[in-house]
CSV table of C-alpha atoms in Angstrom, one decimal:
chain,number,residue,atom,x,y,z
Y,1,MET,CA,32.9,-54.1,-59.3
Y,2,ILE,CA,29.8,-53.3,-57.3
Y,3,LYS,CA,29.2,-50.0,-59.1
Y,4,ILE,CA,29.6,-51.7,-62.5
Y,5,ASN,CA,27.0,-54.3,-61.6
Y,6,ILE,CA,24.6,-51.6,-60.4
Y,7,ILE,CA,25.1,-49.6,-63.6
Y,8,LEU,CA,24.7,-52.6,-65.8
Y,9,LYS,CA,21.5,-53.6,-64.0
Y,10,GLU,CA,20.1,-50.1,-64.5
Y,11,PHE,CA,20.9,-50.2,-68.2
Y,12,PHE,CA,19.2,-53.6,-68.4
Y,13,TYR,CA,16.1,-52.2,-66.8
Y,14,ILE,CA,16.0,-49.2,-69.1
Y,15,LEU,CA,16.4,-51.4,-72.2
Y,16,THR,CA,13.7,-53.7,-71.0
Y,17,GLY,CA,11.3,-50.7,-70.5
Y,18,PHE,CA,12.2,-49.5,-74.0
Y,19,LEU,CA,11.4,-52.9,-75.5
Y,20,VAL,CA,8.1,-53.1,-73.8
Y,21,ILE,CA,7.1,-49.5,-74.7
Y,22,PHE,CA,8.3,-49.8,-78.3
Y,23,SER,CA,6.5,-53.2,-78.7
Y,24,PHE,CA,3.3,-51.8,-77.4
Y,25,LEU,CA,3.5,-48.7,-79.7
Y,26,GLU,CA,4.2,-51.0,-82.7
Y,27,LEU,CA,1.2,-53.1,-81.9
Y,28,VAL,CA,-1.1,-50.0,-81.5
Y,29,TRP,CA,0.3,-48.0,-84.4
Y,30,PRO,CA,2.2,-50.2,-86.9
Y,31,GLY,CA,5.3,-48.6,-88.4
Y,32,ILE,CA,5.7,-45.8,-85.9
Y,33,VAL,CA,8.7,-47.2,-84.2
Y,34,LEU,CA,10.3,-49.3,-86.9
Y,35,ALA,CA,10.5,-46.3,-89.2
Y,36,TYR,CA,13.0,-44.6,-86.9
Y,37,ILE,CA,14.5,-47.2,-84.6
Y,38,ASN,CA,16.1,-50.6,-85.4
Y,39,LEU,CA,14.7,-52.9,-82.6
Y,40,ASN,CA,17.4,-55.5,-83.5
Y,41,LEU,CA,20.1,-53.2,-82.1
Y,42,ILE,CA,18.2,-52.7,-78.9
Y,43,LEU,CA,17.7,-56.5,-78.5
Y,44,ILE,CA,21.4,-57.1,-79.1
Y,45,PHE,CA,22.4,-54.5,-76.5
Y,46,TRP,CA,19.8,-55.9,-74.1
Y,47,LEU,CA,21.2,-59.4,-74.5
Y,48,ILE,CA,24.8,-58.4,-74.1
Y,49,ILE,CA,24.1,-56.3,-71.0
Y,50,GLY,CA,22.0,-59.2,-69.6
Y,51,MET,CA,25.0,-61.5,-70.0
Y,52,LEU,CA,27.3,-59.0,-68.4
Y,53,VAL,CA,25.0,-58.7,-65.4
Y,54,LEU,CA,25.1,-62.4,-64.9
Y,55,LEU,CA,28.9,-62.4,-65.3
Y,56,PHE,CA,29.5,-59.7,-62.8
Y,57,ASN,CA,26.8,-61.0,-60.3
Y,58,LYS,CA,28.8,-62.4,-57.4
Y,59,LYS,CA,27.1,-63.0,-54.1
């Protein structure tokens, strides 16, 4: 259980970084990210993993 929580947290941090970077790139150069990557899928995975982190977080 502990390893699953650590892995989920790392994926959550990675997806958060991707969202920040992609949002910044989209603001600077409109269309560069949205032409290749669907940000809605990243947001859905980010939300699901965030809920799983909260579910598996037992202290």
